[in-house]
mmCIF file of N, CA and C in Angstrom:
data_model
loop_
_atom_site.group_PDB
_atom_site.id
_atom_site.type_symbol
_atom_site.label_atom_id
_atom_site.label_comp_id
_atom_site.label_asym_id
_atom_site.label_seq_id
_atom_site.Cartn_x
_atom_site.Cartn_y
_atom_site.Cartn_z
ATOM 1 N N MET U 1 0.568 -0.994 -0.039
ATOM 2 C CA MET U 1 -0.087 0.122 0.030
ATOM 3 C C MET U 1 1.156 1.181 0.236
ATOM 4 N N LEU U 2 0.180 2.062 -0.964
ATOM 5 C CA LEU U 2 0.957 3.552 -1.013
ATOM 6 C C LEU U 2 1.161 4.607 0.811
ATOM 7 N N ASP U 3 1.787 5.433 0.727
ATOM 8 C CA ASP U 3 1.809 6.041 2.167
ATOM 9 C C ASP U 3 0.778 7.312 1.971
ATOM 10 N N LYS U 4 0.821 8.138 3.122
ATOM 11 C CA LYS U 4 -0.125 8.972 3.242
ATOM 12 C C LYS U 4 0.322 10.153 2.478
ATOM 13 N N GLN U 5 1.283 10.468 2.515
ATOM 14 C CA GLN U 5 1.838 11.299 1.454
ATOM 15 C C GLN U 5 0.974 11.438 -0.040
ATOM 16 N N THR U 6 1.613 9.602 -0.824
ATOM 17 C CA THR U 6 1.427 9.760 -1.732
ATOM 18 C C THR U 6 -0.453 9.650 -2.680
ATOM 19 N N HIS U 7 -0.368 9.541 -1.335
ATOM 20 C CA HIS U 7 -2.253 9.689 -1.446
ATOM 21 C C HIS U 7 -2.804 10.371 -1.804
ATOM 22 N N THR U 8 -1.994 12.029 -0.881
ATOM 23 C CA THR U 8 -2.449 12.871 -0.997
ATOM 24 C C THR U 8 -1.705 13.802 -1.895
ATOM 25 N N LEU U 9 -0.285 13.516 -2.427
ATOM 26 C CA LEU U 9 0.188 13.898 -4.006
ATOM 27 C C LEU U 9 -0.273 13.934 -5.166
ATOM 28 N N ILE U 10 -1.525 11.737 -5.020
ATOM 29 C CA ILE U 10 -2.253 11.928 -6.317
ATOM 30 C C ILE U 10 -3.215 12.283 -5.920
ATOM 31 N N ALA U 11 -3.869 13.012 -4.881
ATOM 32 C CA ALA U 11 -5.172 13.587 -5.190
ATOM 33 C C ALA U 11 -5.120 14.837 -5.444
ATOM 34 N N GLN U 12 -4.114 15.741 -4.863
ATOM 35 C CA GLN U 12 -3.689 17.138 -5.613
ATOM 36 C C GLN U 12 -3.520 17.609 -6.962
ATOM 37 N N ARG U 13 -3.173 16.054 -7.727
ATOM 38 C CA ARG U 13 -2.991 15.700 -8.542
ATOM 39 C C ARG U 13 -4.226 15.878 -9.566
ATOM 40 N N LEU U 14 -4.639 15.210 -9.430
ATOM 41 C CA LEU U 14 -6.308 14.857 -9.702
ATOM 42 C C LEU U 14 -6.950 16.386 -9.676
ATOM 43 N N ASN U 15 -7.157 16.664 -8.434
ATOM 44 C CA ASN U 15 -8.037 17.767 -8.449
ATOM 45 C C ASN U 15 -7.470 18.938 -9.038
ATOM 46 N N GLN U 16 -6.124 19.114 -9.176
ATOM 47 C CA GLN U 16 -5.819 20.361 -10.272
ATOM 48 C C GLN U 16 -5.963 19.973 -11.820
ATOM 49 N N ALA U 17 -6.083 18.816 -11.888
ATOM 50 C CA ALA U 17 -6.724 18.262 -13.506
ATOM 51 C C ALA U 17 -8.053 18.852 -13.551
ATOM 52 N N GLU U 18 -8.921 18.375 -12.297
ATOM 53 C CA GLU U 18 -10.091 18.935 -13.125
ATOM 54 C C GLU U 18 -10.238 19.803 -12.827
ATOM 55 N N LYS U 19 -9.054 20.814 -11.841
ATOM 56 C CA LYS U 19 -9.730 22.466 -12.442
ATOM 57 C C LYS U 19 -9.374 22.885 -13.657
ATOM 58 N N GLN U 20 -8.169 22.391 -14.012
ATOM 59 C CA GLN U 20 -7.118 23.015 -15.180
ATOM 60 C C GLN U 20 -8.348 22.387 -16.393
ATOM 61 N N ARG U 21 -9.036 21.329 -16.310
ATOM 62 C CA ARG U 21 -9.618 20.710 -17.690
ATOM 63 C C ARG U 21 -8.783 19.976 -18.434
ATOM 64 N N GLU U 22 -7.944 18.950 -17.619
ATOM 65 C CA GLU U 22 -6.768 18.693 -18.302
ATOM 66 C C GLU U 22 -6.725 17.518 -18.435
ATOM 67 N N GLN U 23 -6.410 16.454 -19.158
ATOM 68 C CA GLN U 23 -6.130 15.392 -19.311
ATOM 69 C C GLN U 23 -4.764 14.715 -18.661
ATOM 70 N N ILE U 24 -4.927 13.881 -17.106
ATOM 71 C CA ILE U 24 -3.729 13.578 -17.182
ATOM 72 C C ILE U 24 -3.729 12.132 -17.416
ATOM 73 N N ARG U 25 -1.840 11.049 -17.214
ATOM 74 C CA ARG U 25 -1.686 10.271 -16.937
ATOM 75 C C ARG U 25 -2.628 9.382 -16.288
ATOM 76 N N ALA U 26 -2.487 8.248 -15.921
ATOM 77 C CA ALA U 26 -2.996 6.994 -15.644
ATOM 78 C C ALA U 26 -2.015 7.167 -14.569
ATOM 79 N N VAL U 27 -2.938 6.524 -13.338
ATOM 80 C CA VAL U 27 -2.341 6.897 -11.660
ATOM 81 C C VAL U 27 -1.776 6.172 -11.662
ATOM 82 N N SER U 28 -2.293 4.914 -12.236
ATOM 83 C CA SER U 28 -1.623 3.449 -12.150
ATOM 84 C C SER U 28 -0.551 2.925 -13.459
ATOM 85 N N LEU U 29 -0.415 4.092 -13.950
ATOM 86 C CA LEU U 29 0.988 3.158 -14.749
ATOM 87 C C LEU U 29 2.294 4.331 -13.333
ATOM 88 N N ASP U 30 1.810 5.305 -13.706
ATOM 89 C CA ASP U 30 2.452 5.966 -12.324
ATOM 90 C C ASP U 30 2.941 4.913 -10.541
ATOM 91 N N TYR U 31 1.629 4.399 -10.774
ATOM 92 C CA TYR U 31 1.856 3.539 -9.403
ATOM 93 C C TYR U 31 1.533 2.138 -9.981
ATOM 94 N N PRO U 32 2.242 1.871 -10.623
ATOM 95 C CA PRO U 32 1.055 0.189 -10.794
ATOM 96 C C PRO U 32 0.877 -0.979 -9.659
ATOM 97 N N ASN U 33 1.455 -0.338 -8.769
ATOM 98 C CA ASN U 33 1.572 -1.431 -7.554
ATOM 99 C C ASN U 33 -0.033 -0.519 -6.519
ATOM 100 N N ILE U 34 -0.641 -0.304 -7.006
ATOM 101 C CA ILE U 34 -2.058 0.487 -6.090
ATOM 102 C C ILE U 34 -2.563 -0.266 -6.243
ATOM 103 N N THR U 35 -3.411 -0.097 -5.091
ATOM 104 C CA THR U 35 -4.149 -1.263 -4.620
ATOM 105 C C THR U 35 -5.936 -0.594 -4.234
ATOM 106 N N ILE U 36 -7.257 -0.988 -4.293
ATOM 107 C CA ILE U 36 -8.387 -0.505 -4.345
ATOM 108 C C ILE U 36 -8.253 -0.058 -3.299
ATOM 109 N N GLU U 37 -7.653 -0.357 -2.213
ATOM 110 C CA GLU U 37 -7.254 0.506 -0.472
ATOM 111 C C GLU U 37 -6.274 1.935 -0.902
ATOM 112 N N ASP U 38 -5.715 1.785 -1.813
ATOM 113 C CA ASP U 38 -4.853 3.379 -1.891
ATOM 114 C C ASP U 38 -5.466 4.329 -3.005
ATOM 115 N N ALA U 39 -6.388 3.209 -3.232
ATOM 116 C CA ALA U 39 -8.066 4.302 -4.479
ATOM 117 C C ALA U 39 -8.646 4.914 -3.538
ATOM 118 N N TYR U 40 -9.094 4.684 -2.544
ATOM 119 C CA TYR U 40 -10.300 4.865 -1.812
ATOM 120 C C TYR U 40 -9.554 5.629 -1.339
ATOM 121 N N ALA U 41 -8.087 5.707 -0.151
ATOM 122 C CA ALA U 41 -7.830 6.336 0.314
ATOM 123 C C ALA U 41 -7.646 7.950 -0.243
ATOM 124 N N VAL U 42 -7.164 7.759 -1.655
ATOM 125 C CA VAL U 42 -7.085 9.357 -2.499
ATOM 126 C C VAL U 42 -8.338 9.262 -2.858
ATOM 127 N N GLN U 43 -9.188 8.920 -3.224
ATOM 128 C CA GLN U 43 -10.198 9.543 -2.973
ATOM 129 C C GLN U 43 -10.681 10.148 -1.872
ATOM 130 N N ARG U 44 -9.985 9.551 -0.386
ATOM 131 C CA ARG U 44 -10.486 10.441 0.925
ATOM 132 C C ARG U 44 -9.666 11.626 1.230
ATOM 133 N N GLU U 45 -8.507 11.812 0.767
ATOM 134 C CA GLU U 45 -7.848 12.970 0.338
ATOM 135 C C GLU U 45 -8.692 13.908 -0.303
ATOM 136 N N TRP U 46 -8.906 13.682 -1.658
ATOM 137 C CA TRP U 46 -9.856 14.534 -2.782
ATOM 138 C C TRP U 46 -10.908 15.119 -2.383
ATOM 139 N N VAL U 47 -11.918 14.580 -1.244
ATOM 140 C CA VAL U 47 -12.596 14.804 -0.480
ATOM 141 C C VAL U 47 -12.281 15.686 0.295
ATOM 142 N N ASN U 48 -11.284 15.458 1.467
ATOM 143 C CA ASN U 48 -10.986 16.660 1.962
ATOM 144 C C ASN U 48 -10.314 17.678 1.767
ATOM 145 N N ILE U 49 -9.666 17.777 -0.017
ATOM 146 C CA ILE U 49 -9.132 18.687 -0.543
ATOM 147 C C ILE U 49 -10.593 19.616 -0.946
ATOM 148 N N LYS U 50 -11.532 18.838 -1.127
ATOM 149 C CA LYS U 50 -13.174 19.659 -2.108
ATOM 150 C C LYS U 50 -13.609 20.350 -0.847
ATOM 151 N N ILE U 51 -13.809 19.958 0.332
ATOM 152 C CA ILE U 51 -14.357 20.026 1.239
ATOM 153 C C ILE U 51 -13.784 21.051 1.894
ATOM 154 N N ALA U 52 -11.906 21.427 2.189
ATOM 155 C CA ALA U 52 -11.443 22.528 2.253
ATOM 156 C C ALA U 52 -11.541 23.891 1.230
ATOM 157 N N GLU U 53 -11.464 23.555 0.341
ATOM 158 C CA GLU U 53 -12.044 24.695 -0.952
ATOM 159 C C GLU U 53 -13.779 25.402 -0.600
ATOM 160 N N GLY U 54 -15.075 24.513 0.344
ATOM 161 C CA GLY U 54 -16.038 24.913 -0.010
ATOM 162 C C GLY U 54 -16.692 24.131 -0.383
ATOM 163 N N ARG U 55 -16.362 22.918 -0.565
ATOM 164 C CA ARG U 55 -18.112 21.894 -0.780
ATOM 165 C C ARG U 55 -17.876 22.098 0.224
ATOM 166 N N THR U 56 -19.104 20.637 -0.312
ATOM 167 C CA THR U 56 -20.428 20.128 1.033
ATOM 168 C C THR U 56 -20.577 18.722 0.780
ATOM 169 N N LEU U 57 -19.953 17.564 1.064
ATOM 170 C CA LEU U 57 -20.281 15.870 1.110
ATOM 171 C C LEU U 57 -22.556 16.274 1.860
ATOM 172 N N LYS U 58 -22.396 15.486 0.336
ATOM 173 C CA LYS U 58 -23.787 15.291 0.422
ATOM 174 C C LYS U 58 -24.463 13.940 0.260
ATOM 175 N N GLY U 59 -23.579 13.306 -0.017
ATOM 176 C CA GLY U 59 -23.981 11.690 0.572
ATOM 177 C C GLY U 59 -22.975 11.071 -0.672
ATOM 178 N N HIS U 60 -23.239 9.608 -0.819
ATOM 179 C CA HIS U 60 -22.358 8.459 -1.041
ATOM 180 C C HIS U 60 -23.063 8.048 -2.354
ATOM 181 N N LYS U 61 -22.540 7.466 -3.155
ATOM 182 C CA LYS U 61 -22.595 6.412 -4.289
ATOM 183 C C LYS U 61 -21.951 5.504 -4.493
ATOM 184 N N ILE U 62 -23.059 3.912 -5.166
ATOM 185 C CA ILE U 62 -22.665 2.771 -5.341
ATOM 186 C C ILE U 62 -21.956 2.730 -6.695
ATOM 187 N N GLY U 63 -21.514 1.884 -7.466
ATOM 188 C CA GLY U 63 -21.450 2.286 -9.083
ATOM 189 C C GLY U 63 -21.357 0.301 -8.986
ATOM 190 N N LEU U 64 -21.020 0.271 -10.655
ATOM 191 C CA LEU U 64 -20.235 -1.130 -10.917
ATOM 192 C C LEU U 64 -21.042 -2.104 -10.186
ATOM 193 N N THR U 65 -22.815 -1.844 -10.189
ATOM 194 C CA THR U 65 -23.377 -3.147 -9.412
ATOM 195 C C THR U 65 -23.884 -4.590 -10.104
ATOM 196 N N SER U 66 -23.207 -4.362 -11.245
ATOM 197 C CA SER U 66 -24.013 -5.417 -12.605
ATOM 198 C C SER U 66 -22.655 -5.989 -12.567
ATOM 199 N N LYS U 67 -23.354 -7.522 -12.646
ATOM 200 C CA LYS U 67 -21.658 -8.405 -13.026
ATOM 201 C C LYS U 67 -21.250 -8.116 -13.881
ATOM 202 N N ALA U 68 -21.742 -7.364 -14.963
ATOM 203 C CA ALA U 68 -21.194 -7.601 -16.399
ATOM 204 C C ALA U 68 -20.029 -6.389 -16.758
ATOM 205 N N MET U 69 -20.474 -5.158 -15.593
ATOM 206 C CA MET U 69 -20.243 -4.107 -15.431
ATOM 207 C C MET U 69 -18.605 -4.242 -14.882
ATOM 208 N N GLN U 70 -18.126 -5.125 -13.963
ATOM 209 C CA GLN U 70 -17.346 -5.688 -13.118
ATOM 210 C C GLN U 70 -16.549 -6.434 -13.673
ATOM 211 N N ALA U 71 -17.335 -7.374 -13.731
ATOM 212 C CA ALA U 71 -16.218 -8.519 -15.074
ATOM 213 C C ALA U 71 -15.619 -6.805 -16.435
ATOM 214 N N SER U 72 -16.501 -6.228 -17.061
ATOM 215 C CA SER U 72 -15.081 -4.875 -18.012
ATOM 216 C C SER U 72 -14.531 -4.299 -17.272
ATOM 217 N N SER U 73 -14.439 -3.766 -15.672
ATOM 218 C CA SER U 73 -14.025 -3.278 -15.618
ATOM 219 C C SER U 73 -12.706 -4.314 -14.316
ATOM 220 N N GLN U 74 -12.632 -5.354 -14.785
ATOM 221 C CA GLN U 74 -12.034 -6.024 -14.353
ATOM 222 C C GLN U 74 -11.600 -6.096 -12.693
ATOM 223 N N ILE U 75 -13.200 -6.028 -11.815
ATOM 224 C CA ILE U 75 -12.909 -6.232 -10.297
ATOM 225 C C ILE U 75 -14.397 -7.100 -9.838
ATOM 226 N N SER U 76 -14.840 -7.399 -8.546
ATOM 227 C CA SER U 76 -15.160 -8.322 -8.267
ATOM 228 C C SER U 76 -16.432 -8.380 -7.120
ATOM 229 N N GLU U 77 -16.493 -6.495 -7.078
ATOM 230 C CA GLU U 77 -17.271 -6.363 -6.071
ATOM 231 C C GLU U 77 -17.739 -4.996 -6.685
ATOM 232 N N PRO U 78 -18.726 -4.225 -7.030
ATOM 233 C CA PRO U 78 -19.231 -2.512 -6.343
ATOM 234 C C PRO U 78 -17.858 -1.896 -6.078
ATOM 235 N N ASP U 79 -17.955 -1.102 -6.518
ATOM 236 C CA ASP U 79 -17.332 0.680 -5.965
ATOM 237 C C ASP U 79 -18.137 1.292 -5.219
ATOM 238 N N TYR U 80 -17.782 2.494 -4.830
ATOM 239 C CA TYR U 80 -18.459 3.498 -3.913
ATOM 240 C C TYR U 80 -17.681 5.499 -4.251
ATOM 241 N N GLY U 81 -18.014 6.053 -4.042
ATOM 242 C CA GLY U 81 -17.636 6.918 -4.310
ATOM 243 C C GLY U 81 -18.656 8.753 -3.322
ATOM 244 N N ALA U 82 -18.121 9.518 -2.976
ATOM 245 C CA ALA U 82 -18.757 10.408 -2.485
ATOM 246 C C ALA U 82 -19.500 11.776 -3.113
ATOM 247 N N LEU U 83 -20.363 12.073 -3.436
ATOM 248 C CA LEU U 83 -21.419 12.955 -3.855
ATOM 249 C C LEU U 83 -21.270 14.931 -3.006
ATOM 250 N N LEU U 84 -20.380 15.138 -3.710
ATOM 251 C CA LEU U 84 -20.509 16.691 -3.788
ATOM 252 C C LEU U 84 -20.909 17.296 -4.238
ATOM 253 N N ASP U 85 -21.769 19.157 -3.056
ATOM 254 C CA ASP U 85 -22.703 19.905 -3.573
ATOM 255 C C ASP U 85 -23.017 19.744 -5.002
ATOM 256 N N ASP U 86 -21.905 20.182 -5.629
ATOM 257 C CA ASP U 86 -21.659 20.928 -7.168
ATOM 258 C C ASP U 86 -22.392 19.552 -7.590
ATOM 259 N N MET U 87 -22.724 18.160 -7.222
ATOM 260 C CA MET U 87 -22.804 17.327 -8.287
ATOM 261 C C MET U 87 -24.380 17.460 -8.540
ATOM 262 N N PHE U 88 -24.448 18.668 -8.269
ATOM 263 C CA PHE U 88 -26.611 18.547 -8.392
ATOM 264 C C PHE U 88 -26.877 19.449 -9.371
ATOM 265 N N PHE U 89 -28.122 19.209 -9.342
ATOM 266 C CA PHE U 89 -28.894 20.285 -10.631
ATOM 267 C C PHE U 89 -30.145 19.813 -10.214
ATOM 268 N N HIS U 90 -30.830 20.943 -10.315
ATOM 269 C CA HIS U 90 -32.205 21.337 -9.669
ATOM 270 C C HIS U 90 -33.480 20.471 -10.996
ATOM 271 N N ASP U 91 -34.437 19.519 -10.914
ATOM 272 C CA ASP U 91 -34.818 19.226 -11.710
ATOM 273 C C ASP U 91 -35.144 20.954 -12.820
ATOM 274 N N GLY U 92 -35.062 20.579 -14.053
ATOM 275 C CA GLY U 92 -35.646 21.660 -14.535
ATOM 276 C C GLY U 92 -35.277 23.177 -14.311
ATOM 277 N N GLY U 93 -33.446 22.722 -14.188
ATOM 278 C CA GLY U 93 -32.529 23.674 -14.045
ATOM 279 C C GLY U 93 -31.823 23.602 -15.356
ATOM 280 N N ASP U 94 -31.370 25.042 -15.230
ATOM 281 C CA ASP U 94 -30.213 24.620 -16.523
ATOM 282 C C ASP U 94 -28.925 23.815 -16.174
ATOM 283 N N ILE U 95 -28.192 23.349 -16.985
ATOM 284 C CA ILE U 95 -27.150 23.028 -16.263
ATOM 285 C C ILE U 95 -25.891 23.430 -17.447
ATOM 286 N N PRO U 96 -24.871 23.995 -16.474
ATOM 287 C CA PRO U 96 -23.830 24.382 -17.159
ATOM 288 C C PRO U 96 -23.035 23.927 -18.355
ATOM 289 N N HIS U 97 -23.105 23.717 -19.325
ATOM 290 C CA HIS U 97 -22.208 23.088 -20.145
ATOM 291 C C HIS U 97 -20.220 23.353 -19.783
ATOM 292 N N ARG U 98 -20.320 24.446 -19.544
ATOM 293 C CA ARG U 98 -18.694 24.842 -19.155
ATOM 294 C C ARG U 98 -17.857 23.509 -18.424
ATOM 295 N N PRO U 99 -18.063 23.118 -17.474
ATOM 296 C CA PRO U 99 -17.321 22.753 -16.622
ATOM 297 C C PRO U 99 -17.194 20.964 -17.744
ATOM 298 N N PHE U 100 -17.944 20.279 -18.471
ATOM 299 C CA PHE U 100 -18.030 19.194 -18.700
ATOM 300 C C PHE U 100 -17.535 19.665 -20.300
ATOM 301 N N TYR U 101 -17.105 19.793 -20.285
ATOM 302 C CA TYR U 101 -17.195 20.522 -22.015
ATOM 303 C C TYR U 101 -15.641 20.628 -22.462
ATOM 304 N N ARG U 102 -14.354 20.398 -22.878
ATOM 305 C CA ARG U 102 -13.128 20.961 -23.118
ATOM 306 C C ARG U 102 -13.221 20.374 -24.567
ATOM 307 N N PRO U 103 -12.883 21.409 -26.048
ATOM 308 C CA PRO U 103 -12.334 20.993 -27.226
ATOM 309 C C PRO U 103 -11.572 20.549 -28.014
ATOM 310 N N ALA U 104 -11.072 19.437 -28.787
ATOM 311 C CA ALA U 104 -9.883 18.412 -29.240
ATOM 312 C C ALA U 104 -9.069 20.056 -29.690
ATOM 313 N N TYR U 105 -8.321 19.632 -29.316
ATOM 314 C CA TYR U 105 -7.944 20.334 -30.434
ATOM 315 C C TYR U 105 -6.761 19.696 -31.429
#
């Protein structure tokens, strides 16, 4: 398992990529021995960064619940994650496209 400092470094790197809307190299290429436990530790660090930036934790989600999706992702159980306040949109409200759009050059 990676150490806490590395978890924090990876979370900061992912957060910066999100802010700049830039794709980065897959974490698993830089850390080929990364584990599921490491990934969840990085996620916790990322949530802490987001909360420090003013986001609010609103809930949790479960993904990859079907065996077919698990098989396609080479895992054997569902995954889970955090839902922050900026991930929700009101019914009938406008959804800004800018945070989700980055033109390819």
